[in-house]
Coordinates of C-alpha atoms in Angstrom, one line a residue:
Chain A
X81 CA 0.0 0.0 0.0
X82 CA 3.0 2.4 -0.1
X83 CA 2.4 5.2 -2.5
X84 CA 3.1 4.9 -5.9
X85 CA 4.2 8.0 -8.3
X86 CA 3.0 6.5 -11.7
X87 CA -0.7 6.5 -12.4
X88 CA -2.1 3.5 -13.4
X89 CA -5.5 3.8 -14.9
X90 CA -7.9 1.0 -12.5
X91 CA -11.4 0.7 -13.6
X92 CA -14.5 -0.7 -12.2
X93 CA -15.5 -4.2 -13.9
X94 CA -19.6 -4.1 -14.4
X95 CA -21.9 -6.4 -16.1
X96 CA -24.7 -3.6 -14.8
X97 CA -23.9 -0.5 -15.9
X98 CA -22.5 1.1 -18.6
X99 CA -22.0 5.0 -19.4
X100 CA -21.3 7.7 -22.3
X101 CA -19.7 10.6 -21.2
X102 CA -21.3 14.2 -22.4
X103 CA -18.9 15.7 -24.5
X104 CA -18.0 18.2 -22.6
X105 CA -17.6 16.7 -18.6
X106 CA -16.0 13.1 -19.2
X107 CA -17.3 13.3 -15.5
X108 CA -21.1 13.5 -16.4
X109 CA -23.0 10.4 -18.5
X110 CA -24.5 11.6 -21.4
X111 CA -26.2 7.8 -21.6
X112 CA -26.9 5.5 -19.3
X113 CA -27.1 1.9 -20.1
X114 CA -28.4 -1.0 -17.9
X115 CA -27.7 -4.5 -19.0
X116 CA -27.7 -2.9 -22.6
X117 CA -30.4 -1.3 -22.3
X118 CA -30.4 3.0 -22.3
X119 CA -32.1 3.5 -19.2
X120 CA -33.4 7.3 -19.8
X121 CA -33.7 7.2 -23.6
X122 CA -35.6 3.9 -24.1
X123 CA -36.0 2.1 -20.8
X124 CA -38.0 5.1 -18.6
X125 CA -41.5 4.9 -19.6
X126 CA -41.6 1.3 -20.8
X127 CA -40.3 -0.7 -18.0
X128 CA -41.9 -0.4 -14.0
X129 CA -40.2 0.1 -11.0
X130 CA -40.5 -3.9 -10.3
X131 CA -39.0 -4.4 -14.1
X132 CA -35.9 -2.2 -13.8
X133 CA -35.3 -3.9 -10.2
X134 CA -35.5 -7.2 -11.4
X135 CA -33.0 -6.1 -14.3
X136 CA -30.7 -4.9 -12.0
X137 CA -30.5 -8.0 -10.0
X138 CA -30.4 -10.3 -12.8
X139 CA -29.4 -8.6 -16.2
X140 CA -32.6 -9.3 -17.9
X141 CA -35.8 -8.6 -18.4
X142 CA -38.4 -10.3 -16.7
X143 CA -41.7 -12.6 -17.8
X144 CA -44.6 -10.6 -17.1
X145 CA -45.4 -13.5 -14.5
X146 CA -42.3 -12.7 -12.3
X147 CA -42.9 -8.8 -12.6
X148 CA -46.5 -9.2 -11.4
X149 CA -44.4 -11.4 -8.3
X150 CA -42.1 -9.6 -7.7
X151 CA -44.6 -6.2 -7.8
X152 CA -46.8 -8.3 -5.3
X153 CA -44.0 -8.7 -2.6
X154 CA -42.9 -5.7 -2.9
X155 CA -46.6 -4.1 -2.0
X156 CA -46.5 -6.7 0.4
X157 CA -43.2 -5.7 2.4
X158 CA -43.2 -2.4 1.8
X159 CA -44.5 -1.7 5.1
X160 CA -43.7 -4.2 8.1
X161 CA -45.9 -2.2 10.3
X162 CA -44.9 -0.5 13.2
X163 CA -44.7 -2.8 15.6
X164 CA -41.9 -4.5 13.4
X165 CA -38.0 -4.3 14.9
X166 CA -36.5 -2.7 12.1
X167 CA -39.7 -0.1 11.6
X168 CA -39.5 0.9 15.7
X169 CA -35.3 1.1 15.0
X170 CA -36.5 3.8 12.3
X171 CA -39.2 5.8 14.7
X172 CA -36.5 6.2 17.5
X173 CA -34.7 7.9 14.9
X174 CA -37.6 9.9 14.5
X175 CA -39.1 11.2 18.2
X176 CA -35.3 12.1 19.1
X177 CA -34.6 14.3 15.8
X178 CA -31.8 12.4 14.2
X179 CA -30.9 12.2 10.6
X180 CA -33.4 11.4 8.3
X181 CA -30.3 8.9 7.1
X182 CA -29.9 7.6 9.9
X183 CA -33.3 6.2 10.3
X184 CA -33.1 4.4 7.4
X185 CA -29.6 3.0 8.2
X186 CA -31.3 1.9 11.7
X187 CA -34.3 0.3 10.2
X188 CA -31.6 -2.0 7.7
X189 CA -29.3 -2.7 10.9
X190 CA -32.0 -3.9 13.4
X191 CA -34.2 -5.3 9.7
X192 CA -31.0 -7.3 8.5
X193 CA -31.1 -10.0 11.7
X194 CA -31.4 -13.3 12.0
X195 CA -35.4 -12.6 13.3
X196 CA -37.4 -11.9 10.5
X197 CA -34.7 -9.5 8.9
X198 CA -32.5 -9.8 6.2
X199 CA -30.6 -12.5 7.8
X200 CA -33.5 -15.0 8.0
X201 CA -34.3 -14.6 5.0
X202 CA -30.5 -15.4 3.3
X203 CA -30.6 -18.8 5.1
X204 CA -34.3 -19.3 4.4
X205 CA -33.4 -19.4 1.0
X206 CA -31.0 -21.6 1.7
X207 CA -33.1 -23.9 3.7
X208 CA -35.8 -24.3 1.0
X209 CA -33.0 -24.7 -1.7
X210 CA -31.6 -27.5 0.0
X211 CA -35.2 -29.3 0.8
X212 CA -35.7 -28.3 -3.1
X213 CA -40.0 -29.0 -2.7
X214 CA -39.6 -32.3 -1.7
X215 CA -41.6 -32.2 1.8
X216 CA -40.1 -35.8 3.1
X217 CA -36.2 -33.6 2.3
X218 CA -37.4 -30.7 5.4
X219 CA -36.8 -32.8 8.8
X220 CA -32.9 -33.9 7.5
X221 CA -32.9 -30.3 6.1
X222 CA -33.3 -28.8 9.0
X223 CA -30.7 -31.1 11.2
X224 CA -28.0 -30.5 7.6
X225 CA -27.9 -27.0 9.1
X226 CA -28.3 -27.3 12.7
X227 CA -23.8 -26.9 12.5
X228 CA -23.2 -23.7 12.4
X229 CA -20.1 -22.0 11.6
X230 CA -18.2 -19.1 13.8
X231 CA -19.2 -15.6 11.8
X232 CA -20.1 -12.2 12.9
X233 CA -23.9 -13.0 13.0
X234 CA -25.1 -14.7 16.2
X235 CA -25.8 -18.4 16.1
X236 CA -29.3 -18.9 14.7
X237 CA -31.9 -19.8 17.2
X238 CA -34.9 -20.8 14.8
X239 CA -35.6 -22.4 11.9
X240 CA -34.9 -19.7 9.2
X241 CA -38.0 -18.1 7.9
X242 CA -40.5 -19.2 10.5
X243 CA -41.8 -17.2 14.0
X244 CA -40.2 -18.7 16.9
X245 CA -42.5 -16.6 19.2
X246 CA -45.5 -17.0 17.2
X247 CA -48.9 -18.9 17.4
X248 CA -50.1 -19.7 14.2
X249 CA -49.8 -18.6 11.0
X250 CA -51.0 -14.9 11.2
X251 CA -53.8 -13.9 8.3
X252 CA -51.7 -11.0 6.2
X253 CA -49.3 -14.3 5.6
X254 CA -51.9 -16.8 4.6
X255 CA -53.9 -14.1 2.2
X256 CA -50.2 -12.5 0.9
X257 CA -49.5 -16.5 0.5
X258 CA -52.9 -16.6 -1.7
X259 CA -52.4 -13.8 -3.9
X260 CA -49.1 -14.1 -4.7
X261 CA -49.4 -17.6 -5.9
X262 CA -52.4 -15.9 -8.2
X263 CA -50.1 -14.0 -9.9
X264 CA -47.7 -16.8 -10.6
X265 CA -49.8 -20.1 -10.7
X266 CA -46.7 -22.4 -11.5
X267 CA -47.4 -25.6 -10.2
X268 CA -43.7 -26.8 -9.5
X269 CA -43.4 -23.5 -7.5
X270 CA -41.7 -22.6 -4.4
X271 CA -44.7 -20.5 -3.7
X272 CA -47.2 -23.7 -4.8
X273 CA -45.0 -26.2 -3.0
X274 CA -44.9 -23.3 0.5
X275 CA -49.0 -23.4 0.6
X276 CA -49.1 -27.2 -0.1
X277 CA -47.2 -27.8 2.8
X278 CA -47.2 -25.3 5.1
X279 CA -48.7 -27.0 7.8
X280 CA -46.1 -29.9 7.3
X281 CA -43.0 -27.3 7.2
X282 CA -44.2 -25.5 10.6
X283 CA -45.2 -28.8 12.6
X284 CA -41.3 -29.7 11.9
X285 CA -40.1 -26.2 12.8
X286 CA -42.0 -25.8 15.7
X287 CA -43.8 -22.7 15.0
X288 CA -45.6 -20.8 12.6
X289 CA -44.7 -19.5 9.0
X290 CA -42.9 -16.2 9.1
X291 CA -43.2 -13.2 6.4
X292 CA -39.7 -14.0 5.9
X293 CA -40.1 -17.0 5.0
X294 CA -43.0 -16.5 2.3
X295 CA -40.5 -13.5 0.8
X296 CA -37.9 -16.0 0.4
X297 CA -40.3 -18.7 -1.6
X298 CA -40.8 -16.1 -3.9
X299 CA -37.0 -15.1 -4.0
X300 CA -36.3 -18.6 -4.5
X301 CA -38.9 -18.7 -7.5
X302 CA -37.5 -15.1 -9.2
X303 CA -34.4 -17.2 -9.4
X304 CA -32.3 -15.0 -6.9
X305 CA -29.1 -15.9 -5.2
X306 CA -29.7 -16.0 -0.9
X307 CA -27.5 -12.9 -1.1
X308 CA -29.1 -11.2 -3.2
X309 CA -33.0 -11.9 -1.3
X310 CA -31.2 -11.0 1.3
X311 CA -30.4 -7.6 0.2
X312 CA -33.8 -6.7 -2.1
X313 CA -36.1 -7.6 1.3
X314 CA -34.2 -5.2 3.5
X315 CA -34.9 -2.6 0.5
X316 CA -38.4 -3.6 0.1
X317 CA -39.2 -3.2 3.7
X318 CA -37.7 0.2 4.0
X319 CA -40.7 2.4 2.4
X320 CA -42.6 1.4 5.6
X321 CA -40.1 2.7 7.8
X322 CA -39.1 5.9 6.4
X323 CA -42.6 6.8 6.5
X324 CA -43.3 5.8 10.4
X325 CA -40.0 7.8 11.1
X326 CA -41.1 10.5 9.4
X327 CA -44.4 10.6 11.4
X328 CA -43.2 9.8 14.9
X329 CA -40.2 12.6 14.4
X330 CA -43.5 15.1 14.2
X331 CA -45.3 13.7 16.9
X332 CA -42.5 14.4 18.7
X333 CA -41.0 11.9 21.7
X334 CA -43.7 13.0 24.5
X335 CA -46.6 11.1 22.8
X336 CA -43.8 7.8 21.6
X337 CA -43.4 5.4 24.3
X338 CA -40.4 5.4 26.5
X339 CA -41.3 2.5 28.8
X340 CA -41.4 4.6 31.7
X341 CA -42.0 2.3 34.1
X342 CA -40.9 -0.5 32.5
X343 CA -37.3 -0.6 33.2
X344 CA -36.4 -3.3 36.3
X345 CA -33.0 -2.7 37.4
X346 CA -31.7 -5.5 39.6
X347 CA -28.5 -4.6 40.9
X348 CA -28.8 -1.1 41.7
X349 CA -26.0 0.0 44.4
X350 CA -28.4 2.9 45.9
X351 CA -31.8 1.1 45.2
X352 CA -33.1 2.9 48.4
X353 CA -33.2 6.5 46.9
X354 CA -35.2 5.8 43.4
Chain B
X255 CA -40.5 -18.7 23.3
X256 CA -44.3 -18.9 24.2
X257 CA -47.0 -16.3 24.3
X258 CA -47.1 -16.4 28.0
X259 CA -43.2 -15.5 28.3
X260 CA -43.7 -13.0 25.8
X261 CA -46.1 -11.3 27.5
X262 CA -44.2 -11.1 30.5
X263 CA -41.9 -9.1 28.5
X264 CA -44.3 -6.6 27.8
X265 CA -44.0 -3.0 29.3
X266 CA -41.2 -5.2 31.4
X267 CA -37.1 -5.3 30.9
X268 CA -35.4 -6.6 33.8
X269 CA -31.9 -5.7 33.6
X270 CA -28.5 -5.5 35.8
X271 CA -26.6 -3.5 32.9
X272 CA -28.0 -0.3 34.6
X273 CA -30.3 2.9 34.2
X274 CA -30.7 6.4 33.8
X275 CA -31.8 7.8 37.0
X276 CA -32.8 11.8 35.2
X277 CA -31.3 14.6 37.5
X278 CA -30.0 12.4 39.8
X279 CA -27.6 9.5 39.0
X280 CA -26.3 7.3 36.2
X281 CA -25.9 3.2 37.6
X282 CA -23.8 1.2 35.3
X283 CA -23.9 -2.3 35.5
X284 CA -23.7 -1.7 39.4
X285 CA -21.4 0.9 39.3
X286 CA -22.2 4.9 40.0
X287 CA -21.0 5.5 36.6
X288 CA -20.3 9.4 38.3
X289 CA -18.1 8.2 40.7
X290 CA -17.1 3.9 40.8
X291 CA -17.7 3.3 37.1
X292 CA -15.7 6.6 36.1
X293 CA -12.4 5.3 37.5
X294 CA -12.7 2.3 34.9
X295 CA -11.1 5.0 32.4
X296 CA -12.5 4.8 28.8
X297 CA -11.2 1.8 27.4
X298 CA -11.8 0.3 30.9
X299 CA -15.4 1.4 31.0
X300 CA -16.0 -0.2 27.5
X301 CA -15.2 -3.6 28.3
X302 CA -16.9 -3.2 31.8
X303 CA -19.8 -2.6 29.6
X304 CA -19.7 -5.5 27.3
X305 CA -18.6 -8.7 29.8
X306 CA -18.6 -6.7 33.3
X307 CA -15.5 -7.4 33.8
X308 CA -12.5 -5.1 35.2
X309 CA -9.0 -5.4 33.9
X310 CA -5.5 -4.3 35.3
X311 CA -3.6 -1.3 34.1
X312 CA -1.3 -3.4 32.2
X313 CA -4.3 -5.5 30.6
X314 CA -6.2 -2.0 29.3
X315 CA -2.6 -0.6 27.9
X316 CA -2.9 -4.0 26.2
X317 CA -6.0 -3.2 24.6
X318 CA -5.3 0.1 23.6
X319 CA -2.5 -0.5 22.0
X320 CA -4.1 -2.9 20.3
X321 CA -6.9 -0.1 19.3
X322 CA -3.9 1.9 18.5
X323 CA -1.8 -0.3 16.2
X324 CA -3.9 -2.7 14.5
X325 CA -6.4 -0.6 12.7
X326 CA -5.8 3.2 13.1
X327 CA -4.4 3.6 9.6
X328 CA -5.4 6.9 8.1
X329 CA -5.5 6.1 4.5
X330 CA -8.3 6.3 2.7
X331 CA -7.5 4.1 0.4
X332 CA -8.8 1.5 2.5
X333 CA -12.3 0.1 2.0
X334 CA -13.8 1.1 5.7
X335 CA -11.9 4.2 5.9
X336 CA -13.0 5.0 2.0
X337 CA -16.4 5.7 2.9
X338 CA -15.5 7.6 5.7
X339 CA -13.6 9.6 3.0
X340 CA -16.8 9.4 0.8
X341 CA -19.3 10.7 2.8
X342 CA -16.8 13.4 3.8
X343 CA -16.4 14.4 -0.3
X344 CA -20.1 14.2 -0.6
X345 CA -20.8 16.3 2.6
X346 CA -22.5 13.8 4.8
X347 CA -22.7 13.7 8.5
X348 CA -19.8 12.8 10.2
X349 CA -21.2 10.5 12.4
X350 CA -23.2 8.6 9.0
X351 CA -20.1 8.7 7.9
X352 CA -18.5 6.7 11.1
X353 CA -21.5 4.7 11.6
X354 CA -21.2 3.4 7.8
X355 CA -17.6 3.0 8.0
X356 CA -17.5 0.5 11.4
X357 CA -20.5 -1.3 9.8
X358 CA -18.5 -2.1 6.7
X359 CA -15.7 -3.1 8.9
X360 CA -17.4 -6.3 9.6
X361 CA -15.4 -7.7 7.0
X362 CA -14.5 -11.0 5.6
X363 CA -10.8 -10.5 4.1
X364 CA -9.9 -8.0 6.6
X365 CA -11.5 -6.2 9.9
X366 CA -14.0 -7.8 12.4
X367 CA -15.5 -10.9 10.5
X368 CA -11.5 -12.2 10.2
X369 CA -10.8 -11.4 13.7
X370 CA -13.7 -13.7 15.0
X371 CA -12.6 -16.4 12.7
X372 CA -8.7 -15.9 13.7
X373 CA -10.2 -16.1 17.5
X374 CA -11.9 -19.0 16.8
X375 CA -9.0 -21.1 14.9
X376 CA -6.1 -19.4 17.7
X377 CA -8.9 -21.2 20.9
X378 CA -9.6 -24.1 19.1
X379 CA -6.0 -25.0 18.2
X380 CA -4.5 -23.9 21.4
X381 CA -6.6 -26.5 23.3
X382 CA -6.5 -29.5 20.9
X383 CA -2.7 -29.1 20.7
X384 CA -2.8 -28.9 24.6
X385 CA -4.8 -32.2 24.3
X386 CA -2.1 -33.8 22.7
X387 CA -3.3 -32.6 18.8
X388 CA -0.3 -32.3 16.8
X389 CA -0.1 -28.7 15.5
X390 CA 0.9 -29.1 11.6
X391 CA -2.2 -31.5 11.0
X392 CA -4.6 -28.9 12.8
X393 CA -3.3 -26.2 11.3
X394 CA -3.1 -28.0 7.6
X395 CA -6.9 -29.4 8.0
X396 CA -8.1 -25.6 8.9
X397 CA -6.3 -24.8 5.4
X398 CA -7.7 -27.8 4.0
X399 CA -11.2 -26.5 5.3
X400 CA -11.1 -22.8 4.6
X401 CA -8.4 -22.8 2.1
X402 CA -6.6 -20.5 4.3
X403 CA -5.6 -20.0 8.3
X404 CA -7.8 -17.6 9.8
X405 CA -4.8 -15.0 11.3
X406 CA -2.6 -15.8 8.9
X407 CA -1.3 -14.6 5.8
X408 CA -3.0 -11.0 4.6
X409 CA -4.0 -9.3 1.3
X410 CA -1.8 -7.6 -0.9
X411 CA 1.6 -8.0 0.9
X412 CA 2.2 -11.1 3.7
X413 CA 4.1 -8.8 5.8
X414 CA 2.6 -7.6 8.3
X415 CA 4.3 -4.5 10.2
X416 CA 2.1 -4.1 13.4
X417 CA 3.3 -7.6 14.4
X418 CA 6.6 -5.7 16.2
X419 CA 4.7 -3.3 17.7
X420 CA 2.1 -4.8 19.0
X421 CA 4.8 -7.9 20.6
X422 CA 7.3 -4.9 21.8
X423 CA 4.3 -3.9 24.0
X424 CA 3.1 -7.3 24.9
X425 CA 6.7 -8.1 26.0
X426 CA 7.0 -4.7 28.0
X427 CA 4.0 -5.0 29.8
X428 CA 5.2 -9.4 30.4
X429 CA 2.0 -10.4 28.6
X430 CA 3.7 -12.4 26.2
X431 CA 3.7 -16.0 28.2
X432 CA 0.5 -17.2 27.2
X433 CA -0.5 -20.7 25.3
X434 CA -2.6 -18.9 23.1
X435 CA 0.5 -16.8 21.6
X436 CA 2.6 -19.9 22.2
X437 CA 0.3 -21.4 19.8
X438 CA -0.1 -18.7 17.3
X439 CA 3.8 -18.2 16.9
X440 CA 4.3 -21.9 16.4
X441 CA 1.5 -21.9 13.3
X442 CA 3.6 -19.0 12.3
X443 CA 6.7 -20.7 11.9
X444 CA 5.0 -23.9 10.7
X445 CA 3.0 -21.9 7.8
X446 CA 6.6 -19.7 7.0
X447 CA 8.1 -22.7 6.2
X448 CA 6.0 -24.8 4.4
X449 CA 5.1 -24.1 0.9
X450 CA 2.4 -21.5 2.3
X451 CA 4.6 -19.4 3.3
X452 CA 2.7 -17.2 5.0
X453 CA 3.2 -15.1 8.3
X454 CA 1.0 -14.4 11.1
X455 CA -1.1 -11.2 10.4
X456 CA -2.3 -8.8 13.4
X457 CA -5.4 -10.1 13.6
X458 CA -4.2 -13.6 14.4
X459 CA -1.6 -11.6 17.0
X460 CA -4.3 -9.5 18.8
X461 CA -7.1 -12.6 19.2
X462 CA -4.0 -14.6 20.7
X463 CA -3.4 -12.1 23.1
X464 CA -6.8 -11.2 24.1
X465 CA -7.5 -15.6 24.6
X466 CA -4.4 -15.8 26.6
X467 CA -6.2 -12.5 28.5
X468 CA -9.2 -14.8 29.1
X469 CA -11.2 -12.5 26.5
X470 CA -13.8 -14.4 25.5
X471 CA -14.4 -14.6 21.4
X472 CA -17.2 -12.5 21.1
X473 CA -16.4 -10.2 24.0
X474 CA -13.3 -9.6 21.7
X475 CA -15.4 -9.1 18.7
X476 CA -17.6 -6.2 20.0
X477 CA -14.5 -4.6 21.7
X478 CA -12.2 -4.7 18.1
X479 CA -15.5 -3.0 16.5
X480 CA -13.9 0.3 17.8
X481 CA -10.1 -0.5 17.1
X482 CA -10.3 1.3 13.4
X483 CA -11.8 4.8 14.0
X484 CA -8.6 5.9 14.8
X485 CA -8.3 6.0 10.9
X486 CA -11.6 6.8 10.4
X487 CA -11.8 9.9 11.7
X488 CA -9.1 11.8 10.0
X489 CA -10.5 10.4 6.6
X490 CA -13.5 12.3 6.8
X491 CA -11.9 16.0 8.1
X492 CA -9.3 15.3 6.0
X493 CA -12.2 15.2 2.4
X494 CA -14.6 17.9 4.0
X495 CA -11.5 20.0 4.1
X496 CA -11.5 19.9 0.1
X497 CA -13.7 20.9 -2.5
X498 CA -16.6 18.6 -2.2
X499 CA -16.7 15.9 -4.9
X500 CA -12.9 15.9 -5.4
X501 CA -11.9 12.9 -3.6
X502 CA -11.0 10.3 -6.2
X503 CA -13.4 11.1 -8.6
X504 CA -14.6 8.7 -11.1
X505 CA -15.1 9.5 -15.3
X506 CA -16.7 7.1 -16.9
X507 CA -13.5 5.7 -18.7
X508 CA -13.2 4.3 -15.4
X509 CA -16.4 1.6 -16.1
X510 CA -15.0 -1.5 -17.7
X511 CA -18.2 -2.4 -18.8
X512 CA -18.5 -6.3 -19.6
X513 CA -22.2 -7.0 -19.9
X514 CA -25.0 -7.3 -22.6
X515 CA -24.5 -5.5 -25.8
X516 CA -26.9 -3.0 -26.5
X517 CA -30.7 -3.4 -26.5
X518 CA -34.4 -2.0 -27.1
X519 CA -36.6 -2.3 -24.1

């Protein structure tokens, strides 16, 4: 890493993105293309938001079948609801005035764990890879990961894309689970295969089916890479939480909770004077 | 967990980390942070605060130097310390700057993700070679496994020049006699002359020190998260002292574009 005195010209290697300078600011793109195709000259007006995402992730366009998916999850995600982890990481962000930044970058750290965030949903995909719709595969699937390497992330404490503090499978999963398989009635689907056997999958896991896990069905029938799932949920679910920040910061902290009372501190030196 | 624990938890966090008492007192994981907890010193109070433990002088001067030398490089060249340099050119917030910086550090080839796998190969192998394991098989199954030995060899040069610095203080401060640094010096001299040939790099060094501290793994994981701002900092004053935009700014010659030809939508 010493420095060097020569120049050497290093470029950026991109099967995504491609650019033609304006003639007079080589800094400035006079064309944009995405996978080949000019983005603000032929692409803006023709292809949706859910189009151009799916482009970007894989490079081509998609059927009109995996748009109309792909669209559906999104609506789906977009907002996790308040009472979501990632979506109170963003409000806090809100009552105490921070960066408008930083409540999205709170709503992706706390929304990228192993419960229900971005996490669970990179080793969901996994999980339903390996069982690959065959229902008998799940129980040995399961115990093939039970190992668990040494990483950053903390060990896994559920099965990956099911609720290990839930009851049953809550309604906005089971009617989400409904529509989206009407807009891509493929019979050999992960989505097909999820409804078939739901009750199967979450008598093995222990607990119910988990919006996680239904987004990573559908990740696994787009044809996406865990990583990559991994990364488009966290984006899909941010909408929700920008706008709940956003609402909280003017409500101001007074009428957010702070848990008042709820704090029970057991070793306080000088518990006599609280 | 059930719905009757979880309800429990409702309105309800018992906790013996501590609590903000407002106008009167702070109580830190037992401690009046004003007064007891304040003595801990900064580095001292951090670790209090992740394991609740309290180290000797020598042990925290340890530590910091380990803050100090392993990561505090201020060139922004480096991916972490890049972005701090990035959101500096393209007049962020410091602090989204820092936050985004220490998040990215959490890396696999360098930073906190090989420090936790170096921590994990240094404990595992000082114990099976203490239970009569023979070191060049553990170590050579671990390469076998990962293809390389976590806290060992490094991108883009093998040298690795916080090695002296960091032992120079471990010597002067006599914490140099553990089996965990036994251990990692023997892989090092295994791996240097084998056909490897590579040399122990400082993350390898610091996890062996911390284990032979009795640091547990990820207690030494959430402590390192702090050991690279020392170069973060100066990355960012150093860009929003320039014109905004002009740090390493990228033409597009710089795209080697590979993909698709061009195309109608």
């Amino acid at each position: 890493m010493a420095n060097q005195n020569k120049t050497v010209t290093e470029k950026i290697t991109t099967k995504i993105w491609d650019e033609v300078p304006e003639e007079d600011n080589p800094f400035a793109a006079k064309t944009c293309y995405c996978a080949g195709y000019d983005v603000y000259g032929d692409l803006l007006g023709k292809a949706s938001w859910s189009e151009y995402i799916y482009l970007l992730f894989k490079l081509e366009k998609p059927t009109r079948q995996q748009a109309a998916l792909l669209e559906g999850l999104a609506v789906v995600l977009a907002n996790p609801g308040l009472r979501d982890h990632s979506v109170r990481a963003a409000m806090n962000a809100g009552v105490g005035g921070s960066t408008h930044a930083s409540a999205l970058m709170a709503a992706i750290a706390v929304g990228a764990g192993n419960l229900g965030g971005g996490r669970d949903v990179y080793w969901a995909v996994q999980y339903f890879q390996k069982c690959d719709r065959q229902i008998d595969q799940w129980p040995s699937t399961v115990e093939y990961f039970s190992s668990q390497e040494v990483e950053v992330w903390p060990e896994r404490e559920h099965i990956p894309g099911f609720d290990p503090n839930g009851s049953s499978c809550p309604l906005p999963i089971k009617q989400s689970l409904s529509y989206l398989i009407s807009t891509y009635p493929e019979p050999e689907s992960h989505l097909q295969w999820l409804f078939n056997n739901r009750a199967a999958l979450e008598e093995t896991a222990g607990y119910p089916l988990a919006m996680s896990g239904l987004a990573a069905a559908v990740f696994l029938d787009l044809d996406l890479k865990p990583e990559q799932a991994e990364m488009l949920y966290m984006i899909l679910r941010l909408p929700g939480a920008a706008a709940h920040a956003l609402e909280q910061e003017k409500n101001g902290w007074r009428k957010y909770p702070f848990f008042g009372s709820g704090l029970v501190l057991t070793d306080d030196p000088n518990s006599a004077s609280r | 967990m059930s719905l009757e624990e979880l309800k429990k938890y409702e309105d309800r966090w018992e906790t013996s980390v501590g609590a903000c008492i407002p106008g009167e007192r702070v109580i830190f994981r037992g401690k009046d942070l004003f007064t007891d907890a304040y003595d801990l010193g900064w580095v001292g109070l951090l670790f209090y605060g992740i394991s609740g433990r309290e180290f000797s002088k020598p042990e925290l001067e340890m530590l910091e130097a380990m803050m100090v030398i392993s990561g505090s490089f201020p060139d922004p060249r480096i991916w972490n310390n890049r972005i701090s340099a990035l959101a500096g050119t393209a007049r962020s917030t410091a602090s989204l700057g820092f936050s985004a910086a220490t998040a990215v550090t959490e890396a696999q080839i360098y930073g906190h993700g090989a420090v936790i796998k170096a921590f994990e190969f240094i404990e595992a192998g000082t114990k099976a070679t203490a239970n009569g394991a023979n070191l060049e098989e553990f170590t050579l199954s671990w390469m076998k496994k990962a293809r390389r030995v976590p806290g060992f060899g490094r991108p883009i040069t093998d040298v690795d020049e916080r090695l002296g610095p960091l032992l120079a203080v471990a010597k002067k401060l006599s914490l140099d006699g553990g089996p965990h640094l036994a251990f990692a010096l023997s892989v090092e001299s295994f791996l240097k002359n084998s056909r490897y040939k590579q040399g122990m790099n400082a993350a390898g060094l610091v996890c062996a020190l911390a284990a032979d501290m009795n640091v547990s793994m990820r207690d030494f994981y959430m402590f390192s998260w702090l050991s690279f701002l020392g170069g973060i900092f100066p990355c960012y004053t150093d860009a929003t002292e320039k014109p905004e935009g002009s740090f390493f700014p990228l033409s597009c010659k710089k795209i080697n574009y590979v993909g698709k030809g061009r195309r109608t939508w």
